[in-house]
Short mmCIF file of C-alpha atoms and ligand atoms in Angstrom, two decimals:
data_model
loop_
_atom_site.label_atom_id
_atom_site.label_comp_id
_atom_site.label_asym_id
_atom_site.label_seq_id
_atom_site.Cartn_x
_atom_site.Cartn_y
_atom_site.Cartn_z
CA UNK A 928 -24.54 -62.28 55.23
CA UNK A 929 -22.05 -59.43 55.80
CA UNK A 930 -20.95 -58.80 59.38
CA UNK A 931 -22.17 -55.88 61.50
CA UNK A 932 -19.52 -53.29 62.38
CA UNK A 933 -19.57 -52.15 66.03
CA UNK A 934 -17.41 -49.16 66.93
CA UNK A 935 -16.52 -48.88 70.63
CA UNK A 936 -16.25 -51.75 73.12
CA UNK A 937 -17.84 -50.30 76.26
CA UNK A 938 -20.98 -51.77 77.85
CA UNK A 939 -23.13 -50.75 74.85
CA UNK A 940 -20.79 -52.17 72.19
CA UNK A 941 -20.10 -55.36 74.14
CA UNK A 942 -23.82 -55.90 74.62
CA UNK A 943 -24.47 -55.38 70.89
CA UNK A 944 -21.72 -57.89 70.05
CA UNK A 945 -23.10 -60.44 72.51
CA UNK A 946 -26.65 -60.01 71.21
CA UNK A 947 -25.61 -60.40 67.58
CA UNK A 948 -23.48 -63.47 68.22
CA UNK A 949 -26.34 -65.02 70.22
CA UNK A 950 -28.43 -65.09 67.04
CA UNK A 951 -25.52 -66.35 64.93
CA UNK A 952 -24.63 -63.02 63.34
CA UNK A 953 -20.96 -62.24 62.72
CA UNK A 954 -19.69 -58.85 63.83
CA UNK A 955 -16.54 -56.75 63.80
CA UNK A 956 -15.73 -54.89 67.01
CA UNK A 957 -13.38 -51.92 66.64
CA UNK A 958 -11.97 -50.32 69.80
CA UNK A 959 -9.47 -47.46 69.85
CA UNK A 960 -7.91 -48.54 73.15
CA UNK A 961 -5.79 -51.65 73.77
CA UNK A 962 -8.31 -52.89 76.37
CA UNK A 963 -12.02 -53.61 75.99
CA UNK A 964 -14.69 -52.59 78.52
CA UNK A 965 -15.19 -48.84 78.05
CA UNK A 966 -15.26 -46.34 80.89
CA UNK A 967 -15.98 -48.81 83.73
CA UNK A 968 -12.81 -50.77 82.93
CA UNK A 969 -10.60 -48.06 81.43
CA UNK A 970 -11.29 -45.66 84.32
CA UNK A 971 -11.15 -48.35 87.02
CA UNK A 972 -14.65 -47.98 88.48
CA UNK A 973 -15.24 -49.81 91.78
CA UNK A 974 -18.67 -51.22 92.75
CA UNK A 975 -21.33 -50.27 90.23
CA UNK A 976 -24.74 -48.84 90.98
CA UNK A 977 -27.29 -50.28 91.25
CA UNK A 978 -26.00 -53.88 91.15
CA UNK A 979 -23.23 -53.49 93.74
CA UNK A 980 -21.03 -55.73 91.55
CA UNK A 981 -17.38 -54.81 91.02
CA UNK A 982 -16.92 -53.28 87.55
CA UNK A 983 -13.99 -55.62 86.85
CA UNK A 984 -16.29 -58.62 87.42
CA UNK A 985 -19.50 -57.34 85.81
CA UNK A 986 -18.06 -55.58 82.76
CA UNK A 987 -14.96 -57.79 82.78
CA UNK A 988 -17.34 -60.74 82.38
CA UNK A 989 -18.90 -59.10 79.33
CA UNK A 990 -15.39 -58.60 77.89
CA UNK A 991 -14.43 -62.26 78.42
CA UNK A 992 -17.62 -63.51 76.79
CA UNK A 993 -17.00 -61.35 73.72
CA UNK A 994 -13.25 -62.07 73.55
CA UNK A 995 -13.91 -65.78 73.57
CA UNK A 996 -16.57 -65.60 70.86
CA UNK A 997 -15.64 -66.88 67.41
CA UNK A 998 -18.39 -64.80 65.76
CA UNK A 999 -16.82 -61.54 66.98
CA UNK A 1000 -13.72 -60.32 65.18
CA UNK A 1001 -11.95 -57.85 67.48
CA UNK A 1002 -9.70 -54.98 66.38
CA UNK A 1003 -8.08 -53.25 69.37
CA UNK A 1004 -6.08 -50.02 69.19
CA UNK A 1005 -7.93 -49.25 65.95
CA UNK A 1006 -10.20 -46.60 64.52
CA UNK A 1007 -12.42 -46.51 61.45
CA UNK A 1008 -10.84 -44.08 58.99
CA UNK A 1009 -13.17 -44.47 56.01
CA UNK A 1010 -16.73 -45.66 55.75
CA UNK A 1011 -18.68 -45.67 52.47
CA UNK A 1012 -21.43 -47.50 50.65
CA UNK A 1013 -25.06 -48.23 51.37
CA UNK A 1014 -27.09 -50.32 53.83
CA UNK A 1015 -26.23 -53.98 53.35
CA UNK A 1016 -23.00 -53.13 51.54
CA UNK A 1017 -20.63 -50.80 53.43
CA UNK A 1018 -16.86 -50.59 52.86
CA UNK A 1019 -14.71 -49.95 55.93
CA UNK A 1020 -11.05 -48.95 56.19
CA UNK A 1021 -9.37 -49.26 59.58
CA UNK A 1022 -6.42 -47.20 60.83
CA UNK A 1023 -4.34 -50.40 60.62
CA UNK A 1024 -4.85 -50.18 56.84
CA UNK A 1025 -7.19 -53.20 56.83
CA UNK A 1026 -10.17 -53.07 54.44
CA UNK A 1027 -13.40 -54.76 55.54
CA UNK A 1028 -17.02 -55.05 54.48
CA UNK A 1029 -20.09 -54.66 56.68
CA UNK A 1030 -23.85 -54.84 56.22
CA UNK A 1031 -24.62 -52.27 58.94
CA UNK A 1032 -22.81 -50.30 61.64
CA UNK A 1033 -23.50 -49.52 65.30
CA UNK A 1034 -21.76 -46.54 66.92
CA UNK A 1035 -21.14 -47.21 70.61
CA UNK A 1036 -18.36 -44.69 71.03
CA UNK A 1037 -19.51 -43.46 74.44
CA UNK A 1038 -18.56 -40.28 76.27
CA UNK A 1039 -15.60 -38.34 77.66
CA UNK A 1040 -15.33 -37.61 81.39
CA UNK A 1041 -15.63 -33.90 82.16
CA UNK A 1042 -12.17 -32.46 82.80
CA UNK A 1043 -12.38 -30.59 86.11
CA UNK A 1044 -9.63 -28.15 85.10
CA UNK A 1045 -12.47 -26.45 83.22
CA UNK A 1046 -13.90 -25.48 86.63
CA UNK A 1047 -10.70 -23.91 88.12
CA UNK A 1048 -12.46 -21.99 90.90
CA UNK A 1049 -13.33 -25.33 92.53
CA UNK A 1050 -9.67 -26.12 93.13
CA UNK A 1051 -8.95 -29.12 90.87
CA UNK A 1052 -5.43 -28.95 89.46
CA UNK A 1053 -4.44 -26.39 92.13
CA UNK A 1054 -4.81 -28.48 95.31
CA UNK A 1055 -3.82 -32.17 95.16
CA UNK A 1056 -6.53 -33.19 97.63
CA UNK A 1057 -9.26 -31.96 95.28
CA UNK A 1058 -10.03 -35.11 93.28
CA UNK A 1059 -12.75 -36.50 91.01
CA UNK A 1060 -15.24 -39.32 91.47
CA UNK A 1061 -13.22 -41.42 89.02
CA UNK A 1062 -10.10 -40.97 91.19
CA UNK A 1063 -12.06 -42.09 94.27
CA UNK A 1064 -13.39 -45.08 92.31
CA UNK A 1065 -9.76 -45.95 91.46
CA UNK A 1066 -8.67 -45.60 95.13
CA UNK A 1067 -11.37 -48.10 96.09
CA UNK A 1068 -10.94 -50.54 93.17
CA UNK A 1069 -7.14 -50.62 93.56
CA UNK A 1070 -7.58 -51.70 97.20
CA UNK A 1071 -5.45 -48.76 98.41
CA UNK A 1072 -8.43 -47.16 100.12
CA UNK A 1073 -9.48 -43.53 100.51
CA UNK A 1074 -6.36 -41.43 101.10
CA UNK A 1075 -5.44 -37.77 100.59
CA UNK A 1076 -3.12 -37.71 97.56
CA UNK A 1077 -0.93 -34.96 99.10
CA UNK A 1078 0.41 -37.05 101.98
CA UNK A 1079 -1.45 -40.37 102.07
CA UNK A 1080 -3.36 -39.61 105.28
CA UNK A 1081 -6.89 -40.86 105.92
CA UNK A 1082 -9.26 -37.91 105.50
CA UNK A 1083 -11.37 -36.93 108.51
CA UNK A 1084 -13.72 -34.71 106.52
CA UNK A 1085 -14.71 -35.16 102.87
CA UNK A 1086 -16.94 -32.93 100.71
CA UNK A 1087 -18.50 -34.26 97.53
CA UNK A 1088 -19.57 -31.49 95.14
CA UNK A 1089 -22.32 -32.55 92.73
CA UNK A 1090 -22.93 -31.33 89.17
CA UNK A 1091 -19.29 -30.58 88.28
CA UNK A 1092 -19.40 -30.13 84.51
CA UNK A 1093 -23.17 -30.70 84.33
CA UNK A 1094 -26.15 -28.35 84.59
CA UNK A 1095 -23.71 -25.46 84.21
CA UNK A 1096 -24.60 -23.02 81.44
CA UNK A 1097 -21.55 -20.85 82.16
CA UNK A 1098 -19.28 -23.56 80.83
CA UNK A 1099 -21.65 -24.73 78.07
CA UNK A 1100 -22.88 -27.90 79.74
CA UNK A 1101 -26.59 -27.69 80.35
CA UNK A 1102 -27.35 -31.36 80.60
CA UNK A 1103 -27.77 -33.48 83.73
CA UNK A 1104 -25.37 -36.43 83.67
CA UNK A 1105 -28.05 -38.66 85.18
CA UNK A 1106 -26.00 -41.07 87.27
CA UNK A 1107 -23.60 -38.86 89.30
CA UNK A 1108 -26.01 -38.20 92.20
CA UNK A 1109 -26.48 -41.94 92.71
CA UNK A 1110 -22.78 -42.68 92.20
CA UNK A 1111 -21.90 -39.95 94.75
CA UNK A 1112 -24.34 -41.30 97.38
CA UNK A 1113 -22.75 -44.71 96.83
CA UNK A 1114 -19.21 -43.34 97.14
CA UNK A 1115 -20.21 -41.44 100.30
CA UNK A 1116 -21.45 -44.69 101.87
CA UNK A 1117 -18.27 -46.49 100.80
CA UNK A 1118 -16.13 -43.81 102.44
CA UNK A 1119 -18.17 -44.04 105.66
CA UNK A 1120 -17.88 -47.81 105.60
CA UNK A 1121 -14.09 -47.74 105.20
CA UNK A 1122 -13.52 -44.75 107.51
CA UNK A 1123 -16.32 -44.69 110.11
CA UNK A 1124 -14.85 -41.60 111.81
CA UNK A 1125 -14.80 -39.58 108.59
CA UNK A 1126 -17.55 -36.96 108.15
CA UNK A 1127 -18.92 -36.89 104.59
CA UNK A 1128 -20.90 -33.96 103.23
CA UNK A 1129 -22.65 -33.83 99.85
CA UNK A 1130 -23.14 -30.34 98.38
CA UNK A 1131 -26.08 -30.34 95.96
CA UNK A 1132 -28.40 -28.17 93.87
CA UNK A 1133 -31.04 -30.93 93.60
CA UNK A 1134 -30.70 -34.61 94.32
CA UNK A 1135 -31.55 -36.73 91.29
CA UNK A 1136 -31.38 -40.27 92.62
CA UNK A 1137 -34.27 -40.99 90.30
CA UNK A 1138 -36.66 -43.94 90.35
CA UNK A 1139 -35.86 -46.72 92.77
CA UNK A 1140 -32.45 -45.21 93.65
CA UNK A 1141 -34.09 -42.81 96.10
CA UNK A 1142 -34.46 -45.45 98.84
CA UNK A 1143 -31.30 -47.43 98.19
CA UNK A 1144 -28.94 -44.47 97.87
CA UNK A 1145 -30.38 -41.13 99.05
CA UNK A 1146 -32.24 -42.26 102.16
CA UNK A 1147 -29.91 -45.10 103.06
CA UNK A 1148 -26.86 -42.83 102.88
CA UNK A 1149 -28.46 -40.42 105.38
CA UNK A 1150 -30.27 -42.80 107.70
CA UNK A 1151 -27.81 -45.66 107.91
CA UNK A 1152 -24.49 -44.05 106.97
CA UNK A 1153 -25.08 -40.56 108.41
CA UNK A 1154 -23.94 -38.74 105.27
CA UNK A 1155 -24.84 -35.03 105.55
CA UNK A 1156 -26.46 -33.09 102.71
CA UNK A 1157 -26.10 -29.34 102.17
CA UNK A 1158 -28.20 -27.57 99.54
CA UNK A 1159 -25.74 -24.95 98.41
CA UNK A 1160 -24.32 -22.79 95.68
CA UNK A 1161 -20.53 -23.16 95.79
CA UNK A 1162 -18.40 -20.08 95.19
CA UNK A 1163 -14.89 -21.47 95.48
CA UNK A 1164 -12.56 -24.07 96.95
CA UNK A 1165 -9.42 -22.59 98.51
CA UNK A 1166 -6.89 -23.63 101.15
CA UNK A 1167 -5.69 -22.15 104.44
CA UNK A 1168 -2.45 -24.09 104.11
CA UNK A 1169 -3.72 -26.93 106.30
CA UNK A 1170 -7.27 -27.64 105.14
CA UNK A 1171 -9.26 -27.17 101.98
CA UNK A 1172 -11.96 -24.55 102.46
CA UNK A 1173 -15.30 -24.84 100.63
CA UNK A 1174 -17.03 -21.47 100.46
CA UNK A 1175 -20.56 -20.93 99.26
CA UNK A 1176 -24.11 -20.12 100.20
CA UNK A 1177 -26.50 -22.45 101.98
CA UNK A 1178 -29.48 -21.86 99.71
CA UNK A 1179 -32.03 -23.17 102.23
CA UNK A 1180 -31.18 -20.67 104.98
CA UNK A 1181 -29.67 -18.14 102.53
CA UNK A 1182 -26.47 -17.69 104.56
CA UNK A 1183 -22.80 -17.89 103.53
CA UNK A 1184 -21.08 -21.09 104.67
CA UNK A 1185 -17.36 -21.80 104.94
CA UNK A 1186 -16.37 -25.34 105.96
CA UNK A 1187 -12.89 -26.92 106.17
CA UNK A 1188 -12.23 -30.36 104.62
CA UNK A 1189 -9.32 -32.75 104.10
CA UNK A 1190 -10.52 -33.93 100.70
CA UNK A 1191 -12.93 -32.46 98.13
CA UNK A 1192 -14.42 -34.73 95.45
CA UNK A 1193 -15.79 -33.41 92.15
CA UNK A 1194 -18.73 -35.50 90.93
CA UNK A 1195 -17.76 -35.09 87.30
CA UNK A 1196 -20.28 -35.31 84.49
CA UNK A 1197 -20.36 -36.98 81.10
CA UNK A 1198 -19.25 -34.82 78.16
CA UNK A 1199 -19.88 -35.82 74.55
CA UNK A 1200 -16.99 -37.93 73.22
CA UNK A 1201 -14.31 -35.38 72.23
CA UNK A 1202 -13.94 -37.25 68.94
CA UNK A 1203 -17.61 -36.91 67.95
CA UNK A 1204 -16.96 -34.36 65.18
CA UNK A 1205 -14.53 -36.66 63.44
CA UNK A 1206 -16.72 -39.73 64.08
CA UNK A 1207 -19.68 -37.83 62.56
CA UNK A 1208 -17.50 -36.89 59.57
CA UNK A 1209 -16.28 -40.44 58.90
CA UNK A 1210 -19.73 -42.03 59.27
CA UNK A 1211 -21.75 -39.18 57.72
CA UNK A 1212 -24.10 -38.90 60.70
CA UNK A 1213 -25.53 -35.79 62.36
CA UNK A 1214 -24.75 -34.59 65.88
CA UNK A 1215 -27.39 -33.09 68.17
CA UNK A 1216 -27.09 -29.58 69.62
CA UNK A 1217 -24.69 -30.43 72.46
CA UNK A 1218 -22.44 -32.61 70.30
CA UNK A 1219 -23.78 -36.09 71.03
CA UNK A 1220 -24.61 -38.39 68.13
CA UNK A 1221 -28.18 -37.56 67.08
CA UNK A 1222 -30.63 -40.44 67.27
CA UNK A 1223 -34.00 -40.89 65.65
CA UNK A 1224 -36.66 -39.03 67.55
CA UNK A 1225 -39.69 -41.22 67.01
CA UNK A 1226 -40.22 -44.36 69.09
CA UNK A 1227 -39.94 -46.40 65.91
CA UNK A 1228 -36.42 -45.12 65.17
CA UNK A 1229 -34.71 -44.57 68.53
CA UNK A 1230 -31.52 -46.48 67.74
CA UNK A 1231 -31.17 -45.02 64.25
CA UNK A 1232 -28.87 -42.16 63.24
CA UNK A 1233 -29.44 -39.73 60.38
CA UNK A 1234 -27.75 -42.23 58.01
CA UNK A 1235 -29.64 -45.38 57.03
CA UNK A 1236 -27.79 -48.51 58.07
CA UNK A 1237 -25.83 -46.75 60.84
CA UNK A 1238 -27.23 -47.21 64.35
CA UNK A 1239 -26.21 -45.73 67.71
CA UNK A 1240 -26.46 -46.86 71.33
CA UNK A 1241 -25.33 -45.95 74.83
CA UNK A 1242 -23.60 -42.83 76.09
CA UNK A 1243 -22.70 -41.82 72.52
CA UNK A 1244 -26.25 -40.42 72.41
CA UNK A 1245 -26.00 -38.47 75.72
CA UNK A 1246 -25.51 -39.31 79.40
CA UNK A 1247 -26.67 -42.89 80.00
CA UNK A 1248 -26.38 -45.49 82.73
CA UNK A 1249 -24.74 -48.85 82.14
CA UNK A 1250 -28.09 -50.67 82.29
CA UNK A 1251 -29.58 -48.37 79.66
CA UNK A 1252 -26.46 -48.53 77.50
CA UNK A 1253 -26.63 -52.34 77.54
CA UNK A 1254 -30.35 -52.27 76.68
CA UNK A 1255 -29.75 -49.82 73.83
CA UNK A 1256 -26.86 -51.93 72.55
CA UNK A 1257 -29.20 -54.90 72.30
CA UNK A 1258 -31.91 -52.83 70.62
CA UNK A 1259 -29.45 -51.47 68.04
CA UNK A 1260 -28.15 -55.02 67.47
CA UNK A 1261 -31.70 -56.17 66.72
CA UNK A 1262 -32.25 -53.33 64.25
CA UNK A 1263 -28.89 -53.99 62.54
CA UNK A 1264 -29.63 -57.72 62.40
CA UNK A 1265 -33.00 -57.05 60.76
CA UNK A 1266 -31.30 -54.81 58.22
CA UNK A 1267 -28.58 -57.25 57.19
CA UNK A 1268 -31.25 -59.91 56.89
CA UNK A 1269 -33.19 -57.44 54.72
CA UNK A 1270 -36.18 -57.01 56.96
CA UNK A 1271 -37.55 -53.68 58.19
CA UNK A 1272 -35.58 -52.30 61.18
CA UNK A 1273 -37.31 -53.14 64.42
CA UNK A 1274 -38.41 -50.33 66.77
CA UNK A 1275 -36.22 -49.80 69.86
C1 LIG B 20 -17.55 -41.37 87.71
C2 LIG B 20 -18.60 -42.18 87.00
C3 LIG B 20 -19.08 -43.34 87.59
C4 LIG B 20 -20.09 -44.09 86.96
N1 LIG B 20 -20.57 -45.19 87.58
C5 LIG B 20 -21.65 -45.83 87.05
C6 LIG B 20 -22.31 -46.88 87.76
O1 LIG B 20 -21.91 -47.25 88.86
N2 LIG B 20 -23.41 -47.45 87.18
C7 LIG B 20 -23.89 -47.02 85.96
O2 LIG B 20 -24.93 -47.53 85.50
N3 LIG B 20 -23.26 -46.06 85.25
C8 LIG B 20 -22.16 -45.45 85.77
N4 LIG B 20 -21.56 -44.45 85.07
C9 LIG B 20 -21.94 -44.23 83.66
C10 LIG B 20 -21.18 -45.24 82.76
O3 LIG B 20 -19.81 -44.88 82.71
C11 LIG B 20 -21.81 -45.25 81.36
O4 LIG B 20 -23.19 -45.56 81.47
C12 LIG B 20 -21.19 -46.30 80.44
O5 LIG B 20 -19.78 -46.24 80.47
C13 LIG B 20 -21.69 -46.08 79.01
O6 LIG B 20 -21.25 -47.17 78.22
P1 LIG B 20 -20.97 -46.97 76.67
O7 LIG B 20 -20.55 -48.29 76.14
O8 LIG B 20 -22.10 -46.29 76.01
O9 LIG B 20 -19.75 -45.94 76.59
P2 LIG B 20 -18.20 -46.02 77.16
O10 LIG B 20 -18.14 -46.76 78.44
O11 LIG B 20 -17.74 -44.61 77.10
O12 LIG B 20 -17.46 -46.89 76.04
C14 LIG B 20 -17.18 -46.37 74.77
C15 LIG B 20 -16.03 -47.13 74.16
O13 LIG B 20 -15.81 -46.65 72.82
C16 LIG B 20 -14.42 -46.45 72.63
N5 LIG B 20 -14.28 -45.40 71.60
C17 LIG B 20 -14.54 -44.09 71.72
N6 LIG B 20 -14.30 -43.46 70.55
C18 LIG B 20 -13.89 -44.41 69.66
C19 LIG B 20 -13.50 -44.38 68.30
N7 LIG B 20 -13.46 -43.23 67.60
N8 LIG B 20 -13.14 -45.54 67.72
C20 LIG B 20 -13.13 -46.72 68.43
N9 LIG B 20 -13.48 -46.79 69.72
C21 LIG B 20 -13.87 -45.66 70.33
C22 LIG B 20 -13.92 -46.03 74.00
O14 LIG B 20 -12.52 -46.22 74.11
C23 LIG B 20 -14.72 -46.95 74.91
O15 LIG B 20 -14.09 -48.19 75.08
C24 LIG B 20 -20.57 -43.67 85.68
C25 LIG B 20 -20.07 -42.52 85.07
C26 LIG B 20 -19.11 -41.76 85.73
C27 LIG B 20 -18.64 -40.50 85.07
S1 LIG B 21 -27.21 -36.67 88.29
FE1 LIG B 21 -27.10 -35.27 90.05
S2 LIG B 21 -24.91 -34.65 90.15
FE2 LIG B 21 -25.26 -35.53 88.14
S3 LIG B 21 -25.72 -33.74 86.86
FE3 LIG B 21 -27.70 -34.61 87.51
S4 LIG B 21 -28.24 -33.47 89.35
FE4 LIG B 21 -26.05 -33.11 88.98
#
């Protein structure tokens, strides 16, 4: 039986590799970076929602299980440059020059963090104390704690601005990134826990702590941690030389509001992987309208792409949580396994 090619070693790809090896199927895992683990490891996330586990333990554990698995052949710092053939018999050429064969492929190439310089009026890139949620995650996971990058002081007032690079037609990003409301509520509670005297405000259009996250994150952050929520439309983030100034309109009372802060956090969204056009070219798969890898639309073909034998899972298909990326990785693994064993692909 030919191995299954998995491209991208984030939560989705690692889960696909684990699932395939669990049923005795060989696979080839190709990752462009020198480290496995995807965004949670590469971007240094702290405690994950909803499990509360540290990313380095939870996703790091997935990495160790795959790295120690003799059925998974790992190619780090590599890309797939050529991919040809038919289901059950694909030929693969890696950037290292290595030629391989695979029976099926799973694309788990994930997303790219929104770059806040594309929202210049909100101060990122101009004022050092305007940071992103990933930078705050790194402050926490590194153990250095929440500090203003400009001078290392503990902030007394922090604003978290939601939907930066999501739900914003002006900059061509209509989609909701799904997890950033919950992640921001979690970060707000972590800041309050570390710095009990610090006031934390969340500026929002809507709060989308969907499903069971409403109680654990939205209500808990207000009731237990005294995080304040302002429904607002933000105009700009400036500075008076001493403090950052967030200007906007409180959309509940329809009045302008101007509030000073020490630190402003952009809750950045999930863009399509910047490499998706070239990935689509190499693998001969279609992209959907926003540039994510298009997946089958019927329930029977959710993990399929437009090319038979090539499957897709996780944030490569659009904003996804880690839990859902892991579940999709397993579903795609099952479909790929069925294909290489010449049975009909199983519905996701
Ligand atoms: C600030 C922030 C915090 C978040 N916190 C949480 C949280 O607490 N809980 C939660 O459920 N979700 C969280 N998320 C979402 C989480 O990051 C995603 O759900 C998850 O990373 C998706 O996993 P994935 O494997 O699909 O993609 P990724 O994690 O993006 O992994 C994709 C992998 O593919 C590799 N790759 C990309 N292109 C290629 C290529 N051409 N060739 C080879 N390899 C390639 C990448 O290097 C990467 O290793 C957060 C998101 C953000 C923005
Ligand atoms: S999850 Fe929340 S912050 Fe993220 S895009 Fe959706 S509404 Fe905005």
